Coordinates of N, CA, C and O in Angstrom, one line a residue:
M124 N 75.9 52.5 116.1 CA 77.2 51.8 116.0 C 77.9 52.3 117.7 O 78.1 53.0 118.0
H125 N 78.7 51.1 118.3 CA 79.4 50.8 119.2 C 80.3 51.7 118.9 O 81.2 52.0 118.2
R126 N 81.2 52.1 120.1 CA 82.4 52.4 119.7 C 83.8 51.4 120.0 O 83.9 52.5 118.9
K127 N 83.4 50.1 120.2 CA 84.3 49.5 119.4 C 84.3 49.7 117.9 O 85.2 49.3 117.4
D128 N 83.0 49.3 117.7 CA 83.1 49.4 115.6 C 83.7 50.7 115.1 O 84.1 51.2 114.3
F129 N 83.1 52.2 116.0 CA 83.6 53.5 115.8 C 85.3 53.3 115.4 O 85.7 53.5 114.2
I130 N 85.7 53.0 116.6 CA 86.8 52.5 116.4 C 88.2 52.0 115.7 O 88.5 52.5 114.9
Q131 N 87.3 51.1 115.2 CA 87.7 49.7 114.2 C 87.3 50.4 113.1 O 88.2 50.5 112.1
S132 N 86.7 51.0 112.5 CA 86.4 51.8 111.2 C 87.9 53.4 111.1 O 88.0 53.3 110.0
L133 N 88.0 54.0 111.7 CA 89.2 54.8 112.1 C 90.0 54.3 111.6 O 90.9 54.6 110.7
H134 N 90.4 52.6 112.2 CA 91.9 52.1 111.7 C 91.8 52.0 110.4 O 92.4 51.8 110.1
D135 N 90.5 51.7 109.8 CA 90.6 50.9 108.5 C 90.7 52.1 107.9 O 91.3 51.5 106.8
L136 N 90.4 52.9 108.2 CA 90.0 53.9 107.5 C 91.7 54.9 107.1 O 92.2 54.5 106.2
Y137 N 92.1 54.4 108.1 CA 94.2 55.1 108.5 C 94.1 53.8 107.5 O 95.5 54.3 106.7
N138 N 94.2 52.3 107.8 CA 95.1 51.7 106.4 C 95.2 51.9 105.7 O 95.8 52.1 104.7
S139 N 93.6 52.3 105.0 CA 93.4 52.2 103.4 C 94.1 53.5 103.2 O 94.2 53.7 101.4
E140 N 94.0 54.2 103.8 CA 94.3 56.0 103.6 C 95.6 56.4 103.9 O 95.6 57.8 103.5
H141 N 96.5 55.3 104.3 CA 97.9 55.5 104.8 C 98.9 56.6 103.7 O 99.2 57.7 104.5
A142 N 99.0 55.9 102.7 CA 99.7 57.0 101.5 C 99.2 58.5 101.6 O 100.0 59.2 101.2
R143 N 97.6 58.4 101.2 CA 97.5 59.7 100.8 C 97.7 60.1 102.2 O 97.9 61.4 101.9
L144 N 97.2 60.2 103.3 CA 97.6 61.0 104.5 C 98.9 61.2 104.3 O 99.0 62.3 105.5
I145 N 100.1 61.0 104.7 CA 101.6 60.8 104.9 C 101.8 61.6 103.8 O 102.7 62.5 103.9
T146 N 100.7 61.8 102.2 CA 101.7 62.3 101.2 C 100.3 64.2 101.7 O 101.6 65.1 101.7
A147 N 99.5 64.5 102.3 CA 99.4 65.2 102.3 C 99.9 66.1 104.0 O 100.2 67.5 104.1
H148 N 100.0 65.1 104.9 CA 101.1 65.8 105.9 C 102.3 66.2 105.8 O 103.1 67.3 105.6
Q149 N 102.8 65.6 104.6 CA 104.2 66.1 104.0 C 104.2 67.8 103.2 O 105.0 68.6 103.5
G150 N 103.1 67.6 102.6 CA 102.9 68.6 101.7 C 102.5 69.8 102.7 O 103.3 71.1 102.8
R151 N 101.7 69.9 104.2 CA 101.3 70.7 105.2 C 102.8 71.2 105.3 O 102.8 72.0 106.3
E152 N 103.7 70.3 106.3 CA 104.8 70.9 106.6 C 105.8 71.2 105.8 O 106.4 72.2 106.7
K153 N 105.9 71.0 104.0 CA 106.6 72.0 103.6 C 106.1 73.4 103.4 O 106.8 73.9 103.2
A154 N 104.8 73.5 103.4 CA 104.4 74.4 103.2 C 104.4 75.4 104.7 O 104.3 76.8 104.6
R155 N 104.4 75.1 105.9 CA 105.0 75.6 107.2 C 106.0 76.3 107.0 O 106.5 76.9 107.5
I156 N 107.2 75.1 106.8 CA 108.3 75.7 106.9 C 109.0 76.4 105.8 O 109.5 77.3 105.8
E157 N 108.4 76.3 104.4 CA 108.2 77.8 103.4 C 108.3 78.8 103.9 O 108.5 79.7 104.0
N158 N 106.5 78.8 104.6 CA 106.2 79.7 105.2 C 106.8 80.7 106.7 O 107.1 81.4 106.8
E159 N 107.4 80.0 107.5 CA 108.3 80.3 108.2 C 109.4 81.0 107.6 O 109.9 82.3 108.3
A160 N 110.1 80.3 106.8 CA 110.9 81.2 105.7 C 111.3 82.3 105.4 O 111.5 83.5 105.9
Y161 N 109.8 82.5 104.6 CA 109.4 83.7 104.4 C 109.3 84.8 105.2 O 109.4 85.9 104.8
L162 N 108.2 84.3 106.5 CA 108.2 85.8 107.2 C 109.6 86.1 107.8 O 109.4 86.7 108.2
K163 N 110.5 84.5 108.4 CA 111.7 85.3 108.7 C 112.5 86.1 108.1 O 113.0 87.4 108.2
A164 N 112.6 85.7 106.7 CA 112.8 87.3 105.5 C 112.2 88.3 105.4 O 112.9 89.1 105.3
N165 N 111.1 88.5 105.2 CA 110.2 89.3 105.5 C 109.3 89.5 106.6 O 108.1 88.9 106.4
P166 N 110.0 89.8 108.0 CA 108.4 90.0 109.1 C 108.0 91.0 108.8 O 108.0 92.1 107.9
P167 N 106.5 91.2 109.4 CA 105.7 91.7 109.4 C 106.2 92.9 109.9 O 106.8 92.9 110.8
Q168 N 105.7 94.2 109.1 CA 106.0 95.2 109.9 C 105.1 95.9 111.0 O 103.6 95.9 110.4
P169 N 105.3 96.3 112.2 CA 104.1 97.0 113.1 C 103.0 97.9 112.6 O 103.7 98.8 112.1
K170 N 101.8 98.1 112.9 CA 100.9 99.0 112.3 C 100.4 100.0 113.5 O 100.7 99.7 114.9
D171 N 100.6 101.2 113.0 CA 100.5 102.0 114.1 C 98.9 102.0 114.7 O 97.8 101.4 113.7
I172 N 98.6 102.2 116.0 CA 97.0 101.4 116.2 C 96.8 102.9 116.9 O 97.5 103.8 117.5
T173 N 95.5 103.5 116.9 CA 94.8 104.5 117.1 C 94.0 104.0 118.7 O 92.7 103.1 118.4
L174 N 93.9 104.2 119.7 CA 93.1 103.8 120.5 C 92.2 105.0 121.0 O 92.2 106.2 121.0
N175 N 90.6 104.8 120.7 CA 89.9 106.0 120.8 C 88.9 105.2 122.7 O 89.0 104.3 122.6
Y176 N 89.4 105.8 123.2 CA 88.1 105.7 124.6 C 87.8 107.0 125.0 O 87.8 108.3 124.8
W177 N 86.3 106.8 126.1 CA 85.8 107.9 126.5 C 85.3 107.0 128.4 O 85.2 105.8 128.2
R178 N 84.5 108.0 128.9 CA 84.8 107.6 130.2 C 83.5 107.6 130.1 O 82.3 108.2 129.4
T179 N 82.4 106.4 130.8 CA 81.4 106.1 130.6 C 80.4 106.8 131.6 O 79.4 106.8 131.4
E180 N 81.2 106.8 132.8 CA 80.0 107.9 133.8 C 81.1 108.2 134.8 O 82.3 107.5 134.8
R181 N 80.8 109.5 135.7 CA 82.1 110.0 136.4 C 82.5 109.3 137.7 O 82.1 108.2 138.6
P182 N 84.0 109.6 137.4 CA 84.7 108.8 138.7 C 84.0 109.0 140.1 O 83.5 110.9 140.1
A183 N 84.3 108.2 141.1 CA 83.6 108.5 142.5 C 84.7 109.4 143.0 O 86.0 109.6 142.9
P184 N 84.5 110.0 143.6 CA 85.0 111.3 145.0 C 86.0 111.1 144.9 O 86.1 109.8 146.4
A185 N 87.5 111.0 145.0 CA 87.9 110.7 146.3 C 87.8 110.5 147.7 O 87.7 112.0 148.2
K186 N 88.1 109.6 148.8 CA 87.5 110.2 150.1 C 88.8 111.2 150.7 O 90.1 110.9 150.6
G187 N 88.1 111.7 151.4 CA 89.4 112.5 152.3 C 90.1 113.8 151.6 O 90.7 114.5 152.2
F188 N 89.7 114.4 150.6 CA 90.0 115.1 150.1 C 88.8 115.9 149.3 O 87.7 115.4 149.1
A189 N 88.6 117.4 149.0 CA 87.9 118.0 149.0 C 88.0 118.3 148.0 O 89.0 118.8 147.1
R190 N 86.3 119.0 147.2 CA 86.9 119.4 146.2 C 86.1 120.8 145.5 O 85.7 121.3 146.4

């Protein structure tokens, strides 16, 4: 399939499914707005985190200082 044919088939698909695409977009937009409102009314609570760390090698001695 050539690029021109591919692009034309996309246009044809868009034209034939236009009403369904609009309905799907409106549904997603409505869900996004509802989710935004829910999160604004019920913001997520920050969770405590625990950081575990360890040294993997000994640090090099600092120059100019005696240990």
